[in-house]
CSV table of C-alpha atoms and ligand atoms in Angstrom, one decimal:
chain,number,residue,atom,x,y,z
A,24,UNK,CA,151.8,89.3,93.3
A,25,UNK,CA,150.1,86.7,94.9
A,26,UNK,CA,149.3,82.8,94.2
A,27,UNK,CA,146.7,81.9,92.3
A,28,UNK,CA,144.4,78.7,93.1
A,29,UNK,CA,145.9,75.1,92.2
A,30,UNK,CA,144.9,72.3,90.2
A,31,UNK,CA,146.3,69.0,89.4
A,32,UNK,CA,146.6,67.4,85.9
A,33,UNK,CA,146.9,63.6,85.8
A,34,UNK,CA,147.9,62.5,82.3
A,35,UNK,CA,147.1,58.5,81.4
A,36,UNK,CA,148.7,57.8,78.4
A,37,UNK,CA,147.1,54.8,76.7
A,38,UNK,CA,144.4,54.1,74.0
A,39,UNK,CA,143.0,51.0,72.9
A,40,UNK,CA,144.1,52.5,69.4
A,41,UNK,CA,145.0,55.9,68.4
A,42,UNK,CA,142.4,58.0,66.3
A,43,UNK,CA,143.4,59.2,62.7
A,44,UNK,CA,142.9,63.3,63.9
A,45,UNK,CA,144.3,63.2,67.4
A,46,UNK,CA,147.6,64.6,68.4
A,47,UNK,CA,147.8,64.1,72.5
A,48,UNK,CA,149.9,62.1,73.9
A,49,UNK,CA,148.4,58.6,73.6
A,50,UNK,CA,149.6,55.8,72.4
A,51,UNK,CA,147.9,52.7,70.8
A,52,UNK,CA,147.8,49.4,73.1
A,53,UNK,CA,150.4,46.9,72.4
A,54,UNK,CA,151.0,45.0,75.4
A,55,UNK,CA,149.1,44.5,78.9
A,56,UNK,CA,147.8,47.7,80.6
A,57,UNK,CA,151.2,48.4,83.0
A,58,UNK,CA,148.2,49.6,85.7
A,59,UNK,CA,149.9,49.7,89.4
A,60,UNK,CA,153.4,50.6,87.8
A,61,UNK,CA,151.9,53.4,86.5
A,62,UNK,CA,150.2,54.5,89.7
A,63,UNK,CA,153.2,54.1,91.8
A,64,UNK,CA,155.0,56.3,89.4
A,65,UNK,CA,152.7,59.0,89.1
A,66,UNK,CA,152.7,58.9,92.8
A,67,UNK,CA,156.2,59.1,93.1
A,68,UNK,CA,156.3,62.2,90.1
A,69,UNK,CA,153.8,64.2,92.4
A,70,UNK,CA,156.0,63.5,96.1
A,71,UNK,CA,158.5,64.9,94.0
A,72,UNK,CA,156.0,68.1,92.8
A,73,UNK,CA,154.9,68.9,96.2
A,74,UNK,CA,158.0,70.3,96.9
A,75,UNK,CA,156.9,73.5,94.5
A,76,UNK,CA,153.8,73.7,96.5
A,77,UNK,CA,154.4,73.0,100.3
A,78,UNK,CA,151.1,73.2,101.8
A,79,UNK,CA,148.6,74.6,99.1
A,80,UNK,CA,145.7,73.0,98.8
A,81,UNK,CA,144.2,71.4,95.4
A,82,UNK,CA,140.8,72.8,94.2
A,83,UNK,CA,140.3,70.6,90.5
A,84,UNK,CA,141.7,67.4,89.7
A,85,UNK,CA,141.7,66.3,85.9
A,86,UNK,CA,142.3,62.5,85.4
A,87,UNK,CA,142.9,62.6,81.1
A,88,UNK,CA,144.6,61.3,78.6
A,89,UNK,CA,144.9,59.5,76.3
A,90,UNK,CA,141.9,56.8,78.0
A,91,UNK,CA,141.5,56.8,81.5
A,92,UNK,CA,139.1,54.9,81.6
A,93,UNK,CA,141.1,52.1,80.8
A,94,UNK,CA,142.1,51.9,84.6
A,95,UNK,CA,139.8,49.9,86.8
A,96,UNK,CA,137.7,51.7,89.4
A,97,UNK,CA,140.3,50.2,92.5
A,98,UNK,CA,142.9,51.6,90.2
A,99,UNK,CA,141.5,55.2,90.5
A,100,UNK,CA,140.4,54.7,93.9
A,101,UNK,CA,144.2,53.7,94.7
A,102,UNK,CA,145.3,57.0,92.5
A,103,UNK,CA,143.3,59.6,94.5
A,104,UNK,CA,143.7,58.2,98.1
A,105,UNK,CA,147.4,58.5,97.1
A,106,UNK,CA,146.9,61.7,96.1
A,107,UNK,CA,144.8,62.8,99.1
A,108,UNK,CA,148.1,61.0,101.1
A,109,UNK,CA,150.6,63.1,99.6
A,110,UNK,CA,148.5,66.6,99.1
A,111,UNK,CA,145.9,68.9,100.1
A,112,UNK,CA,143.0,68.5,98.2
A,113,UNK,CA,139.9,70.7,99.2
A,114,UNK,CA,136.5,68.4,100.0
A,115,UNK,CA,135.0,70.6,97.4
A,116,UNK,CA,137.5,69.5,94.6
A,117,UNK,CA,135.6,69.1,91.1
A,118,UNK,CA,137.0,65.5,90.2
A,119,UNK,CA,137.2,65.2,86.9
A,120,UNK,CA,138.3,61.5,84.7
A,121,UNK,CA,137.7,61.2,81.0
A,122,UNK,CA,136.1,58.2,79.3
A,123,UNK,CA,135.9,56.7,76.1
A,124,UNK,CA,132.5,54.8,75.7
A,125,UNK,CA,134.4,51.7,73.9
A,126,UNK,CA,136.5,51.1,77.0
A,127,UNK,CA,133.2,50.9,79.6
A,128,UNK,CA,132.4,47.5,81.9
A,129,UNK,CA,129.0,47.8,83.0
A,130,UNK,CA,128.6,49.7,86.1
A,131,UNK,CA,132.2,50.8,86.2
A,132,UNK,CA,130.8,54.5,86.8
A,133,UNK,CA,129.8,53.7,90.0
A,134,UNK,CA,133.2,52.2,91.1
A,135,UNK,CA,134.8,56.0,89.6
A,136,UNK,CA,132.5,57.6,91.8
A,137,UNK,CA,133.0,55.0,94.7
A,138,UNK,CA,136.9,56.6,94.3
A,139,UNK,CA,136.1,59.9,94.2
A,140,UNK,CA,135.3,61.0,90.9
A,141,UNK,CA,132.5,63.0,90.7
A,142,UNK,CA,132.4,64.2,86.9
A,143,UNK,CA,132.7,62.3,84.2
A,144,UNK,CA,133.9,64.0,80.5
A,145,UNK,CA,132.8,61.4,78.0
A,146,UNK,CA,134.3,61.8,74.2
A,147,UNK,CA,131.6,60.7,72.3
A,148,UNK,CA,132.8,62.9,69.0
A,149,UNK,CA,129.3,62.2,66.9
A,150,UNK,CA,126.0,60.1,66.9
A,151,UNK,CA,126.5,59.0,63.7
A,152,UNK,CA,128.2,55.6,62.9
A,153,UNK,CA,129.2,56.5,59.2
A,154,UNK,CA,131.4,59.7,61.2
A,155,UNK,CA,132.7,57.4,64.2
A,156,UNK,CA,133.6,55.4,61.6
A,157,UNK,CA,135.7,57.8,59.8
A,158,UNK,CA,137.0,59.5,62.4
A,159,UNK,CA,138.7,55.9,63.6
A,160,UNK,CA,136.5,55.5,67.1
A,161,UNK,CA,136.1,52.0,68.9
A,162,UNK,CA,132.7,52.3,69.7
A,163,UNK,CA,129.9,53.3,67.7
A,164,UNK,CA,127.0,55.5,68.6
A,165,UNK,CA,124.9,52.9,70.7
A,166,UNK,CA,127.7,52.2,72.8
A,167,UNK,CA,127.7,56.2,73.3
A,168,UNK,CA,124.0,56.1,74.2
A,169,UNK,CA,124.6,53.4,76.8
A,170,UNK,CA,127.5,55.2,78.1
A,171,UNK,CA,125.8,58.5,78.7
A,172,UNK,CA,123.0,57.0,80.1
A,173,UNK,CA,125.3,54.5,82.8
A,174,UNK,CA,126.9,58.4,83.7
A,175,UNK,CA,123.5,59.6,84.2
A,176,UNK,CA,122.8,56.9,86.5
A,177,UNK,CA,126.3,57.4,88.3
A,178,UNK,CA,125.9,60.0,91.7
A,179,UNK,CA,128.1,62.7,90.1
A,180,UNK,CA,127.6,65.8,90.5
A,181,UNK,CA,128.4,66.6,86.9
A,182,UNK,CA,129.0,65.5,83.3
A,183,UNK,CA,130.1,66.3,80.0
A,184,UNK,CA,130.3,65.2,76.5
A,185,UNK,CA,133.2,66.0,73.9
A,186,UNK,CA,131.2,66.3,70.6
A,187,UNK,CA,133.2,67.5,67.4
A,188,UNK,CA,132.1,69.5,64.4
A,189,UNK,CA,133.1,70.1,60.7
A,190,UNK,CA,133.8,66.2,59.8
A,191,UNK,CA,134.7,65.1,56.9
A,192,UNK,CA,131.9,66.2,54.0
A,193,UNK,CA,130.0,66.9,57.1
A,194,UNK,CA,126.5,69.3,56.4
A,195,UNK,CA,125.3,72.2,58.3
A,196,UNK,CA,122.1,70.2,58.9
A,197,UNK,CA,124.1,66.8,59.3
A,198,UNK,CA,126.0,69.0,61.9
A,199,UNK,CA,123.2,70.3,63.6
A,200,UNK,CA,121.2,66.6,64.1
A,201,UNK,CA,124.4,65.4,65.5
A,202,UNK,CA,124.4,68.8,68.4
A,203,UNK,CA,120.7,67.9,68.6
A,204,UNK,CA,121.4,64.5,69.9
A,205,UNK,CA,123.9,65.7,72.1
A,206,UNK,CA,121.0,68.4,73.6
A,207,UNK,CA,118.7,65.8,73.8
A,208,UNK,CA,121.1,63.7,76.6
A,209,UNK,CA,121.0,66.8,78.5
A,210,UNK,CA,124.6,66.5,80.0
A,211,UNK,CA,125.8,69.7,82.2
A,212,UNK,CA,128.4,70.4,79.9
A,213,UNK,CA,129.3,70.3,76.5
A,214,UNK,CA,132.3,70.6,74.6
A,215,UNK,CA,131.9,71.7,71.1
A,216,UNK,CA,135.2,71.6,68.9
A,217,UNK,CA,135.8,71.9,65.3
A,218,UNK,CA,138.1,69.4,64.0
A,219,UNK,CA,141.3,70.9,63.2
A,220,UNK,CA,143.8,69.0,61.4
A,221,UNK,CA,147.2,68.5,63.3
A,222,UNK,CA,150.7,68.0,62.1
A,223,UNK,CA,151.9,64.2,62.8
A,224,UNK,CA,148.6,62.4,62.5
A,225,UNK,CA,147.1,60.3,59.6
A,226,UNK,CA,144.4,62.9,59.3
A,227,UNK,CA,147.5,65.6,58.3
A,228,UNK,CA,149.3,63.2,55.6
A,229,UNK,CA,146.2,62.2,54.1
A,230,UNK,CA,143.5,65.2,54.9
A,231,UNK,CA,139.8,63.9,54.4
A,232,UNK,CA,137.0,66.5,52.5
A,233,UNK,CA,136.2,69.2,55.4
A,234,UNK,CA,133.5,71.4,54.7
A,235,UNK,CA,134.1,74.3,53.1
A,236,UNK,CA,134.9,78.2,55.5
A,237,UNK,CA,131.1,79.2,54.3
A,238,UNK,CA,129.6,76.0,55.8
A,239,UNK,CA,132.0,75.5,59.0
A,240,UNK,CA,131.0,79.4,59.5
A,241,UNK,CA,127.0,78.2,59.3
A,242,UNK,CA,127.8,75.5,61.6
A,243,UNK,CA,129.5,77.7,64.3
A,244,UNK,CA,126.5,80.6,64.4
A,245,UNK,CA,123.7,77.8,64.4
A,246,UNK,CA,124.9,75.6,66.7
A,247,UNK,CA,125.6,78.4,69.1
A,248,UNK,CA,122.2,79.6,68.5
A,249,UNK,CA,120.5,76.0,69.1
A,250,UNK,CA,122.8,75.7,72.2
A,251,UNK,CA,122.1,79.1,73.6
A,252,UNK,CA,118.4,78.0,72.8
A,253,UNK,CA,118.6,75.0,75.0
A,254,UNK,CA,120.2,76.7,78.0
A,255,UNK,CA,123.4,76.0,77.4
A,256,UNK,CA,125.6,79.4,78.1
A,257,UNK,CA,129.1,79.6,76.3
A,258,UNK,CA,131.8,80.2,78.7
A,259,UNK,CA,134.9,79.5,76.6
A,260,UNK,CA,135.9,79.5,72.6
A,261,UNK,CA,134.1,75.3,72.6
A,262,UNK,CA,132.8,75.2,76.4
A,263,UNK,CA,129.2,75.3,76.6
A,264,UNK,CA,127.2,74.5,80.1
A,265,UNK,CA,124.4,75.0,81.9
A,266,UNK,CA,123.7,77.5,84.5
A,267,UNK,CA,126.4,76.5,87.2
A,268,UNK,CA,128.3,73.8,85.5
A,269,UNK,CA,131.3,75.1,84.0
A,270,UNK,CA,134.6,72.8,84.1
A,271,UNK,CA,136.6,74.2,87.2
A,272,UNK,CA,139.3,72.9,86.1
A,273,UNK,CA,139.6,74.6,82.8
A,274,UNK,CA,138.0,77.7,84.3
A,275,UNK,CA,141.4,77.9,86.5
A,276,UNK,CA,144.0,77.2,83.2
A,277,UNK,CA,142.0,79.8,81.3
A,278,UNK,CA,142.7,82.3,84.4
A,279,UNK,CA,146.1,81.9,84.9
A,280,UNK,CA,145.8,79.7,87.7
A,281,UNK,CA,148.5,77.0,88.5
A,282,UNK,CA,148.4,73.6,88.5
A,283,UNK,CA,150.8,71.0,88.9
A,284,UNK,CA,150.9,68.1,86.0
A,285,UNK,CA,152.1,64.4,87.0
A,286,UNK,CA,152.3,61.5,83.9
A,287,UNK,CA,154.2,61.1,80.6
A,288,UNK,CA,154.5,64.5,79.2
A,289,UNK,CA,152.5,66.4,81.9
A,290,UNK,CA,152.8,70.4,81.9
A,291,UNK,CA,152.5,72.4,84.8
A,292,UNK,CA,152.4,75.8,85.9
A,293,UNK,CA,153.3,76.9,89.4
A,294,UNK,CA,153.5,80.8,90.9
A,295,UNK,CA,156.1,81.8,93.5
A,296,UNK,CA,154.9,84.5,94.5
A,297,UNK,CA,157.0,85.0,97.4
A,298,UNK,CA,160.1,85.1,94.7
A,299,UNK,CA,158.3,86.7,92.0
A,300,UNK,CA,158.6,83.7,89.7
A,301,UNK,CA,156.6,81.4,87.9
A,302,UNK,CA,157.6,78.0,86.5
A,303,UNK,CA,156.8,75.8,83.9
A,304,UNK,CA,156.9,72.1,84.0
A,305,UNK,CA,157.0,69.4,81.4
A,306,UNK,CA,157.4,65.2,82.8
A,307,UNK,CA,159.3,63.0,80.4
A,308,UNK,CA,156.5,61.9,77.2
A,309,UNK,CA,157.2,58.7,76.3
A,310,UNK,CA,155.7,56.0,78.8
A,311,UNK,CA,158.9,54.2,78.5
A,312,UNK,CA,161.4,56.8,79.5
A,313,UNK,CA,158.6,58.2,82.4
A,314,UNK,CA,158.8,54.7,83.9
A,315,UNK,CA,163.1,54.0,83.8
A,316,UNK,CA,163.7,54.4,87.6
A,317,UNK,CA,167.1,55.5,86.6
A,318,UNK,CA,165.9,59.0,85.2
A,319,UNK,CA,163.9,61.8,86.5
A,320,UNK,CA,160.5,62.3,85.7
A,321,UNK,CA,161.1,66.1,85.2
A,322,UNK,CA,162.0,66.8,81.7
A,323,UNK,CA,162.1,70.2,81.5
A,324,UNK,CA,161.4,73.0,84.7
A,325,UNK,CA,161.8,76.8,82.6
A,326,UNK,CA,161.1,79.8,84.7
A,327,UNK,CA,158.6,82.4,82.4
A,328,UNK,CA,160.3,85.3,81.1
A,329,UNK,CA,158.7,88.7,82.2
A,330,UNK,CA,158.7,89.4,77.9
A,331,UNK,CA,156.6,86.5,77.7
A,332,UNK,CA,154.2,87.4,80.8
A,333,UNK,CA,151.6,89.7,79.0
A,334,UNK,CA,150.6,87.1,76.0
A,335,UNK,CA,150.8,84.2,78.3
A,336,UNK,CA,148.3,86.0,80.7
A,337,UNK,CA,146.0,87.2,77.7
A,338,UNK,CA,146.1,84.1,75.8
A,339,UNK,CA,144.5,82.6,78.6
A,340,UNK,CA,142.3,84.9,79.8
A,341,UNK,CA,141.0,86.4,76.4
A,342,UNK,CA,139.9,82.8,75.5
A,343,UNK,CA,137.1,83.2,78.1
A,344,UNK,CA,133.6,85.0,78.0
A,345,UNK,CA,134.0,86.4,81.3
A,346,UNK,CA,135.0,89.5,82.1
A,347,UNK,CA,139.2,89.5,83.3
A,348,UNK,CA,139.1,91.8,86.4
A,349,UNK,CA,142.3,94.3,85.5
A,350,UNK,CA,143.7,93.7,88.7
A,351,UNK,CA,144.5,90.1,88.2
A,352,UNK,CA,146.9,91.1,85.4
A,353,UNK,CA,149.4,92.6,88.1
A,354,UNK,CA,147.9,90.1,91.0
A,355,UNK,CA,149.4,87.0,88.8
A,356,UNK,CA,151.6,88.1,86.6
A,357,UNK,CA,153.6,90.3,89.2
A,358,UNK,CA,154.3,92.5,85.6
A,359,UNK,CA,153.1,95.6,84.8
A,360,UNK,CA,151.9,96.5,81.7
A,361,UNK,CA,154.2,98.0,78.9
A,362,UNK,CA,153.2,101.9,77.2
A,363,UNK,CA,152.9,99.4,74.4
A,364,UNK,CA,151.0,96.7,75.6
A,365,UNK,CA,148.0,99.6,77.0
A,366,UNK,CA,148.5,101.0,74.0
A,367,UNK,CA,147.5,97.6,72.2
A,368,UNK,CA,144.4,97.2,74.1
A,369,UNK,CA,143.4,100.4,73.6
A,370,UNK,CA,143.9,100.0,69.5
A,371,UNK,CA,142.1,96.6,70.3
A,372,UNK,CA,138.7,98.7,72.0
A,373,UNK,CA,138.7,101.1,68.9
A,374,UNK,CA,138.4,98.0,66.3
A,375,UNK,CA,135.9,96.8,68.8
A,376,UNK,CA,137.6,93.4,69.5
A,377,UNK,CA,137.5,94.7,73.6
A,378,UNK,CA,135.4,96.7,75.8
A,379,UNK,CA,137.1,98.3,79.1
A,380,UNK,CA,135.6,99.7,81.9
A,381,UNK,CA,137.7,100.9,84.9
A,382,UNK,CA,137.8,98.0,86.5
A,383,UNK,CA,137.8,95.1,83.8
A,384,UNK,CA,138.7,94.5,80.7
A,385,UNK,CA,135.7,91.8,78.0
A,386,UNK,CA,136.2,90.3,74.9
A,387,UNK,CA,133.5,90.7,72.5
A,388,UNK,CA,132.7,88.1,70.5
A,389,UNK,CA,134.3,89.7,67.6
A,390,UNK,CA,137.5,90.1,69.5
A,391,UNK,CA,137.1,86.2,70.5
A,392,UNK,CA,136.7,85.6,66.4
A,393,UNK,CA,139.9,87.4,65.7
A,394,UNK,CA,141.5,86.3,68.9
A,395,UNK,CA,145.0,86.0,66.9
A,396,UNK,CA,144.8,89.2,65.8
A,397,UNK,CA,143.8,91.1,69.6
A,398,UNK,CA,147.1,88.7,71.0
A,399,UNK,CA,149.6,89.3,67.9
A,400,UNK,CA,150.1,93.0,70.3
A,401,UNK,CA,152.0,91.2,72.7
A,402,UNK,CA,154.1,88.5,71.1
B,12,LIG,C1,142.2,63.7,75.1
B,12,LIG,S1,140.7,63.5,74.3
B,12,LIG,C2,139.9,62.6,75.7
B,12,LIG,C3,138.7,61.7,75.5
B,12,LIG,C4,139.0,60.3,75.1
B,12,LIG,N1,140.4,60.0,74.9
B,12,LIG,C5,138.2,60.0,73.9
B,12,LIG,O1,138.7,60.4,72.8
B,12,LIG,O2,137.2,59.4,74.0
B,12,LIG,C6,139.9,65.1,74.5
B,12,LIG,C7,139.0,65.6,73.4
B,12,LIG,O3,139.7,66.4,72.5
B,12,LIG,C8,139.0,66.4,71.3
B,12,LIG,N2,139.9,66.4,70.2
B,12,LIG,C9,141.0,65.5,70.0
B,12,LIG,N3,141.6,65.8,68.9
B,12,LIG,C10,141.0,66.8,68.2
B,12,LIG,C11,141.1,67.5,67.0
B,12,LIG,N4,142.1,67.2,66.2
B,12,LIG,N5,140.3,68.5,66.7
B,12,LIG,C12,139.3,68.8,67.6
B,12,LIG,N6,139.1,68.2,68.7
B,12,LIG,C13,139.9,67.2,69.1
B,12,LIG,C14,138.0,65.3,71.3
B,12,LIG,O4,136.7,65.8,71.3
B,12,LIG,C15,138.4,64.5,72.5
B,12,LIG,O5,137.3,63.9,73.1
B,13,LIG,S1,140.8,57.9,72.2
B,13,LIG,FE1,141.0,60.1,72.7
B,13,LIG,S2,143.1,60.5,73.3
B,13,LIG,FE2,143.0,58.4,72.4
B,13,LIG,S3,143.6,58.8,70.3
B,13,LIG,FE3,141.4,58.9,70.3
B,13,LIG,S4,140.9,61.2,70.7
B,13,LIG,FE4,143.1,60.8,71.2
C-alpha cells in the first residue's frame, strides 16, 4: 500500500440566496459576510489537519462552496498564503475557486489570480434568461457573458463553466443552443450535468415539468456528439475538456486519491499507508457550530472498513474514462480482491459493461450507462 497524491478542499459556505434545485451546503445571506472570521477558522481547522499529513505536499486546491466568490481578492490572497504557511503545496498546484457571475466586481479576476488562483470554475447553469429564471439564479445571462469574458482576460491557466441540462420543459434543440453557447466561449473545460432533483430542496417538494427519459436520452447522445465535435474530450460521467485541461482536482477524487477538507461540513480522505488505514473526515456543517471556539471543528473521523474498500475504490474509479491500472486497486486500497469481487468483474466483461487486459481494467460506455448495475457486485 502506498499513499496516493493529496488535495485540499476549501468549503465556503454562503450564497447570496440559495437556488430552488441545489442541495450543498450553502446557505442564503442573512447578515454581513463573517470574512476574516472565517479565514482564521479555516486556518485553524487545517493546523489541526496537518497532523494526518506531516509533510506531504498538496498538488490541487479547490476553493467551492456555496459562493466563493463572495470573498474579496485580499481575502483569498490572505487564505492561500496561510495555507502555503501551514502546508506543502507544490508550485505546480492547479488552484481552483468557483464563481457565480451575480457576485463579480469588475476586475476582481485579476485580484484571484494576484492570490494565487489560477483556474476559475464559473456556474453559469444556461444562457437563457427564461431558465436562469426558473432555476432561481441572481444573474442573468449577460452578466454570464461578461463574466466569462472578465475570466478570459484573467492570466489563468485554465477555466471552466458549470452548464446544466434537462431544465424544466427544456427541448432537445433548446438544449443544444444553450451547449452551443457554451462551445462558442471556448472555455478549457466544461461541466455538463443533468439536473437531478434532490431530497430537501424546493425543486423536490414542488418538482417542475422535466423532459421526458426519450428527450433527456436525445440530449445526452447529441450534446456529446456536438462536444466531441468541438474538441472537447469526455473524461468523466459530466467532465468535458480540451486536450490537456482536465480538473486535477477531480481527476485525484475520482482515483482514490486523498485530500484533506477544511470549512463547514468539509470531507476528507486521507491514506496511512504506513498503518494500513484510511480515514474519513467530515468538519462540523452548520457555519454556526464550525465557528463556536468551544467545539472542535472535526465532526466525525471513521476509519474505512476493508468490506467497504472494493465499492469505494470502484465507485470512484469506474466513474472515469480512463483506463484504472489493476495495480492501483492493491497500491491504494491495501485490499485484495475477493473470489467474488473477480468473479463480478469478470460477469461485468461478459455483459460488456468492462474490458480487461492484463494490466488494466476500462469501462465502456455501456458499463458507465449502467454504472449502478457494474457497482451493485460489491456493495
Ligand atoms: C457548488 S455549485 C458551485 C457554483 C456556484 N455556487 C454557482 O452556482 O454559481 C457546483 C455546480 O453544481 C451543479 N449543481 C448544483 N446542484 C445541481 C443539481 N441539483 N443537479 C445538477 N447539477 C447541480 C451546478 O452546475 C453548480 O454550478
Ligand atoms: S449559488 Fe451555487 S452553491 Fe449556491 S445555492 Fe446556487 S447552485 Fe448552490
Amino acid at each position: 500500500m502506498r499513499n496516493p497524491p493529496l488535495s485540499l478542499y476549501i468549503h465556503i459556505p454562503w450564497c447570496v440566496q440559495k437556488c430552488p434545485y441545489c442541495d450543498f451546503n450553502s446557505h442564503g445571506l442573512k447578515s454581513a459576510l463573517p470574512e476574516q472570521e472565517y479565514i482564521s477558522h479555516l486556518l485553524s481547522d487545517l493546523e489541526h489537519d496537518k497532523t494526518y499529513v506531516s509533510n506531504r505536499q498538496v498538488t490541487s486546491i479547490f476553493i467551492g462552496g456555496g459562493t466563493p466568490s463572495l470573498f474579496s481578492a485580499d481575502a483569498i490572497g490572505k487564505l492561500l498564503s496561510g495555507v502555503k504557511n501551514t502546508i506543502a503545496v507544490s508550485p505546480t498546484a492547479e488552484i481552483t475557486l468557483e464563481a457565480n457571475p451575480g457576485t463579480l466586481e469588475s476586475a476582481r479576476f485579476n485580484g484571484y489570480a494576484e492570490a494565487g488562483v489560477n483556474r476559475i470554475s464559473m456556474g453559469v447553469q444556461s444562457f437563457q434568461n427564461v431558465h436562469l429564471t426558473g432555476l432561481g439564479r441572481i444573474h442573468d445571462a449577460q452578466q454570464a457573458l461578461n463574466a466569462i469574458l472578465q475570466a478570459q482576460n484573467a492570466p489563468l491557466n485554465s477555466f471552466n463553466i458549470d452548464l446544466m441540462h434537462g431544465l424544466p420543459q427544456q427541448s432537445l434543440a433548446n438544449a443544444m443552443s444553450d451547449l452551443t453557447k457554451a462551445i462558442d466561449q471556448s472555455p478549457a473545460h466544461l461541466s455538463w450535468y443533468q439536473l437531478t432533483i434532490e431530497p430537501n430542496t424546493p425543486f423536490y417538494s414542488k418538482p417542475p415539468e422535466l423532459p421526458d427519459d426519450d428527450t433527456l436520452w436525445d440530449i445526452q447522445a447529441k450534446g456529446h456528439a456536438l462536444l466531441e465535435d468541438a474538441g472537447y474530450q469526455q473524461y468523466e460521467i459530466s467532465g468535458y475538456s480540451k486536450p490537456g485541461f482536465q480538473c486535477q482536482h477531480n481527476l485525484n477524487y475520482w482515483r482514490f486519491g486523498d485530500y484533506l477538507g477544511i470549512g463547514c461540513g468539509a470531507h476528507g480522505k486521507i491514506t496511512d499507508a504506513d498503518n494500513g488505514r484510511i480515514t474519513r473526515t467530515v468538519k462540523v456543517k452548520h457555519p454556526r457550530g464550525y465557528m463556536d471556539i468551544t467545539r472542535p471543528y472535526l465532526d466525525k473521523a471513521v476509519a474505512v472498513e476493508q468490506d467497504d474498500l472494493a465499492f469505494e475504490f470502484f465507485m470512484n474509479r469506474f466513474r472515469l474514462v480512463e483506463p484504472c491500472p489493476k495495480s492501483d486497486f492493491a497500491d491504494f486500497t491495501g485490499a485484495t480482491l475477493t473470489e467474488e469481487q473477480q468473479q463480478a468483474l469478470h460477469q461485468a466483461v461478459e455483459q460488456a459493461l468492462l474490458q480487461e487486459s492484463a494490466h488494466q481494467w476500462q469501462v465502456t460506455p455501456k458499463g458507465r450507462r449502467y454504472l449502478n448495475t457494474l457497482l451493485s457486485a460489491f456493495v
